[in-house]
């Protein structure tokens, strides 16, 4: 008996490695009467509003109960019941040509700044648990947020650890910015199910602010029909361009202006490119905030030697330099890179915007030595923890194992 543990250890040490196998097709998770895929999104004015979206079986109404959170259980007695907008939809997805689901959304308005609220969603008979969020302060205050690059592949089994380590290390993050390619196949409802499972209840408490990547688009490009149903992002994108709704947006949070750029359309649709540039310039020119951050999927400066997103760079770089954007968060290249590039090329902090490319999932590309990148890595899953205060923005990159890999400070 005493020798069995040693024999088992030896067997483990000298066993042949398990051969890599292609992951089986994940099953379709059909919606039920219970609320699921609950996600918060910041509104354009996050001090006074917050948006929530969720899914249920088709034919059910959507309701939200909302109250100021208290220190004890009596807050439930003061909850207000609010009707949500419901879209009973039949969508062709990879798993079935007729996915029936009800998508519910509500932007909760008239909220108090810097206040914790409790809420739950349901249909009146079936409810979620009570979840909580805090509104932004009405004035500039220090805060932190997370940046997550492409999750995309093995979303639940492997990419989730990067997201969860970030949430563990920054449990007080005000929100999470996701840089596109949340999933791999734009029409896979099962992959969306993995993305929601990866974040779990955290998505219902920490607002998620995604920008689309090329893998959220089919040919055309045509945006996945679930994107606008699953997220309720600020409806302040380019006027008259419904195709850019929920993909180009901006929000002001405690001294920071965060702007999402729809990179696939900026790159591939000339009319959208013109509309985005026309919309973006006044956002940058008339910005009362101390800090400006852009998020888009395609990098202005690539890590992949065979890639160069010239259209994206030509459209955005003049505005980034002219209006002194502080930070540009990007994905797509499945590696890590961070560098400062000013009007005359790569420089030093304070002489241009800081560009970050990052990936959270396990799919990796081989990157070469890039002149623009002061710090780079391959085969490294990272998340970015970004602390914002009046005079400093501290950008730290941690690996999925929680190791500090890179750090830079922007000062004003």
Short mmCIF file of C-alpha atoms in Angstrom, two decimals, residues 117-294:
data_model
loop_
_atom_site.label_atom_id
_atom_site.label_comp_id
_atom_site.label_asym_id
_atom_site.label_seq_id
_atom_site.Cartn_x
_atom_site.Cartn_y
_atom_site.Cartn_z
CA UNK A 117 -27.42 49.72 -6.95
CA UNK A 118 -28.85 46.22 -6.73
CA UNK A 119 -30.93 44.77 -9.53
CA UNK A 120 -32.35 41.56 -10.89
CA UNK A 121 -33.84 40.63 -14.25
CA UNK A 122 -36.59 38.24 -15.23
CA UNK A 123 -40.16 37.90 -16.45
CA UNK A 124 -42.04 38.27 -13.16
CA UNK A 125 -42.00 34.55 -12.38
CA UNK A 126 -38.41 33.59 -13.17
CA UNK A 127 -35.71 35.89 -11.78
CA UNK A 128 -31.95 36.10 -11.73
CA UNK A 129 -30.11 36.55 -8.48
CA UNK A 130 -29.68 40.11 -7.20
CA UNK A 131 -26.60 41.68 -8.79
CA UNK A 132 -24.88 44.98 -7.97
CA UNK A 133 -23.07 47.81 -9.75
CA UNK A 134 -21.70 51.21 -8.86
CA UNK A 135 -22.36 54.30 -10.96
CA UNK A 136 -19.48 56.57 -11.89
CA UNK A 137 -18.73 59.70 -9.90
CA UNK A 138 -19.91 62.94 -11.48
CA UNK A 139 -16.41 64.42 -11.37
CA UNK A 140 -12.90 63.19 -12.15
CA UNK A 141 -11.66 60.65 -9.62
CA UNK A 142 -9.03 57.90 -9.66
CA UNK A 143 -10.22 54.52 -10.92
CA UNK A 144 -8.95 51.43 -12.72
CA UNK A 145 -10.15 49.36 -15.61
CA UNK A 146 -9.14 46.16 -17.41
CA UNK A 147 -8.28 45.63 -21.05
CA UNK A 148 -8.77 42.17 -22.56
CA UNK A 149 -7.51 41.40 -26.06
CA UNK A 150 -8.86 38.64 -28.32
CA UNK A 151 -10.40 35.77 -26.33
CA UNK A 152 -11.59 34.09 -29.57
CA UNK A 153 -10.35 30.49 -29.27
CA UNK A 154 -10.94 27.86 -26.58
CA UNK A 155 -12.86 30.66 -24.94
CA UNK A 156 -14.12 28.84 -21.89
CA UNK A 157 -11.40 26.24 -21.50
CA UNK A 158 -8.31 28.47 -21.90
CA UNK A 159 -9.07 32.15 -22.56
CA UNK A 160 -11.25 32.39 -19.46
CA UNK A 161 -8.25 32.07 -17.14
CA UNK A 162 -6.80 35.35 -18.44
CA UNK A 163 -10.04 37.23 -17.90
CA UNK A 164 -10.60 35.68 -14.49
CA UNK A 165 -7.08 36.41 -13.31
CA UNK A 166 -7.61 40.03 -14.33
CA UNK A 167 -10.88 40.20 -12.42
CA UNK A 168 -9.23 38.53 -9.45
CA UNK A 169 -6.35 40.98 -9.35
CA UNK A 170 -8.56 44.00 -10.05
CA UNK A 171 -11.81 43.12 -8.38
CA UNK A 172 -12.58 46.81 -8.04
CA UNK A 173 -12.23 47.49 -11.78
CA UNK A 174 -14.79 50.05 -12.93
CA UNK A 175 -15.28 48.27 -16.26
CA UNK A 176 -13.63 45.90 -18.75
CA UNK A 177 -12.73 46.92 -22.30
CA UNK A 178 -12.71 44.00 -24.77
CA UNK A 179 -10.76 44.52 -27.99
CA UNK A 180 -12.74 42.44 -30.48
CA UNK A 181 -12.73 38.81 -31.65
CA UNK A 182 -14.61 37.82 -28.55
CA UNK A 183 -15.50 34.64 -30.46
CA UNK A 184 -13.99 32.82 -33.44
CA UNK A 185 -16.94 32.06 -35.74
CA UNK A 186 -19.34 34.95 -36.02
CA UNK A 187 -22.44 32.76 -36.36
CA UNK A 188 -21.73 30.33 -33.51
CA UNK A 189 -24.22 30.67 -30.68
CA UNK A 190 -22.33 28.00 -28.75
CA UNK A 191 -19.18 30.16 -28.80
CA UNK A 192 -21.19 33.11 -27.53
CA UNK A 193 -22.34 30.79 -24.77
CA UNK A 194 -18.71 30.09 -23.92
CA UNK A 195 -17.92 33.81 -23.83
CA UNK A 196 -20.73 34.47 -21.39
CA UNK A 197 -19.77 31.46 -19.28
CA UNK A 198 -16.16 32.67 -19.12
CA UNK A 199 -17.22 35.85 -17.33
CA UNK A 200 -20.21 34.42 -15.48
CA UNK A 201 -21.82 36.66 -12.91
CA UNK A 202 -18.98 39.19 -13.24
CA UNK A 203 -20.48 40.41 -16.53
CA UNK A 204 -23.62 41.35 -14.60
CA UNK A 205 -21.64 43.39 -12.06
CA UNK A 206 -18.66 44.83 -13.94
CA UNK A 207 -19.67 46.60 -17.19
CA UNK A 208 -18.21 45.16 -20.37
CA UNK A 209 -17.26 47.58 -23.18
CA UNK A 210 -16.52 45.61 -26.36
CA UNK A 211 -15.46 46.75 -29.80
CA UNK A 212 -16.01 44.34 -32.72
CA UNK A 213 -13.28 42.41 -34.47
CA UNK A 214 -13.25 40.77 -37.87
CA UNK A 215 -14.49 37.51 -36.34
CA UNK A 216 -17.73 39.22 -35.28
CA UNK A 217 -18.34 39.87 -38.96
CA UNK A 218 -19.37 37.63 -41.83
CA UNK A 219 -18.66 38.42 -45.44
CA UNK A 220 -19.88 41.77 -46.64
CA UNK A 221 -18.86 42.70 -44.00
CA UNK A 222 -22.10 41.87 -42.17
CA UNK A 223 -22.13 42.15 -38.39
CA UNK A 224 -23.23 39.10 -36.41
CA UNK A 225 -26.97 39.62 -35.73
CA UNK A 226 -26.48 38.73 -32.08
CA UNK A 227 -24.04 41.60 -31.39
CA UNK A 228 -26.62 44.39 -31.27
CA UNK A 229 -29.07 42.12 -29.44
CA UNK A 230 -26.57 41.04 -26.76
CA UNK A 231 -25.04 44.44 -25.96
CA UNK A 232 -26.64 47.81 -25.20
CA UNK A 233 -23.76 50.21 -25.82
CA UNK A 234 -23.95 54.02 -25.98
CA UNK A 235 -26.12 55.03 -28.95
CA UNK A 236 -23.93 57.98 -29.90
CA UNK A 237 -22.07 56.69 -32.94
CA UNK A 238 -22.03 58.26 -36.41
CA UNK A 239 -25.49 59.71 -37.11
CA UNK A 240 -27.47 58.02 -39.86
CA UNK A 241 -25.30 54.88 -39.94
CA UNK A 242 -27.31 52.13 -38.27
CA UNK A 243 -24.67 49.60 -39.30
CA UNK A 244 -22.27 51.35 -36.87
CA UNK A 245 -24.71 51.26 -33.96
CA UNK A 246 -23.22 49.50 -30.93
CA UNK A 247 -19.84 49.28 -32.69
CA UNK A 248 -18.76 52.94 -32.67
CA UNK A 249 -19.54 54.55 -29.33
CA UNK A 250 -18.06 56.81 -26.65
CA UNK A 251 -18.44 57.27 -22.92
CA UNK A 252 -16.91 59.67 -20.38
CA UNK A 253 -15.84 58.09 -17.10
CA UNK A 254 -14.37 60.18 -14.24
CA UNK A 255 -11.99 62.22 -16.38
CA UNK A 256 -11.47 59.74 -19.23
CA UNK A 257 -13.09 59.66 -22.66
CA UNK A 258 -13.24 56.11 -24.02
CA UNK A 259 -14.00 55.73 -27.73
CA UNK A 260 -14.65 52.56 -29.73
CA UNK A 261 -13.77 52.45 -33.43
CA UNK A 262 -15.32 49.76 -35.66
CA UNK A 263 -12.07 48.60 -37.26
CA UNK A 264 -13.50 46.10 -39.78
CA UNK A 265 -15.77 48.77 -41.27
CA UNK A 266 -13.10 51.46 -41.04
CA UNK A 267 -10.82 49.18 -43.04
CA UNK A 268 -13.25 47.66 -45.49
CA UNK A 269 -16.16 50.06 -46.13
CA UNK A 270 -15.24 53.47 -47.61
CA UNK A 271 -18.57 55.07 -46.65
CA UNK A 272 -18.19 53.90 -43.05
CA UNK A 273 -14.57 55.09 -42.97
CA UNK A 274 -15.62 58.60 -43.95
CA UNK A 275 -18.46 58.58 -41.41
CA UNK A 276 -16.20 57.36 -38.60
CA UNK A 277 -13.52 60.00 -39.23
CA UNK A 278 -16.16 62.74 -39.44
CA UNK A 279 -17.69 61.53 -36.17
CA UNK A 280 -14.38 61.04 -34.37
CA UNK A 281 -12.78 64.43 -34.93
CA UNK A 282 -15.23 66.54 -32.86
CA UNK A 283 -15.12 63.90 -30.10
CA UNK A 284 -11.37 64.49 -29.86
CA UNK A 285 -11.43 68.23 -30.51
CA UNK A 286 -14.11 69.04 -27.90
CA UNK A 287 -13.13 66.74 -25.10
CA UNK A 288 -13.46 68.11 -21.53
CA UNK A 289 -11.70 65.05 -20.06
CA UNK A 290 -8.06 64.90 -19.11
CA UNK A 291 -7.44 61.52 -20.75
CA UNK A 292 -8.43 59.97 -24.08
CA UNK A 293 -8.35 56.25 -24.90
CA UNK A 294 -9.26 54.64 -28.22
#
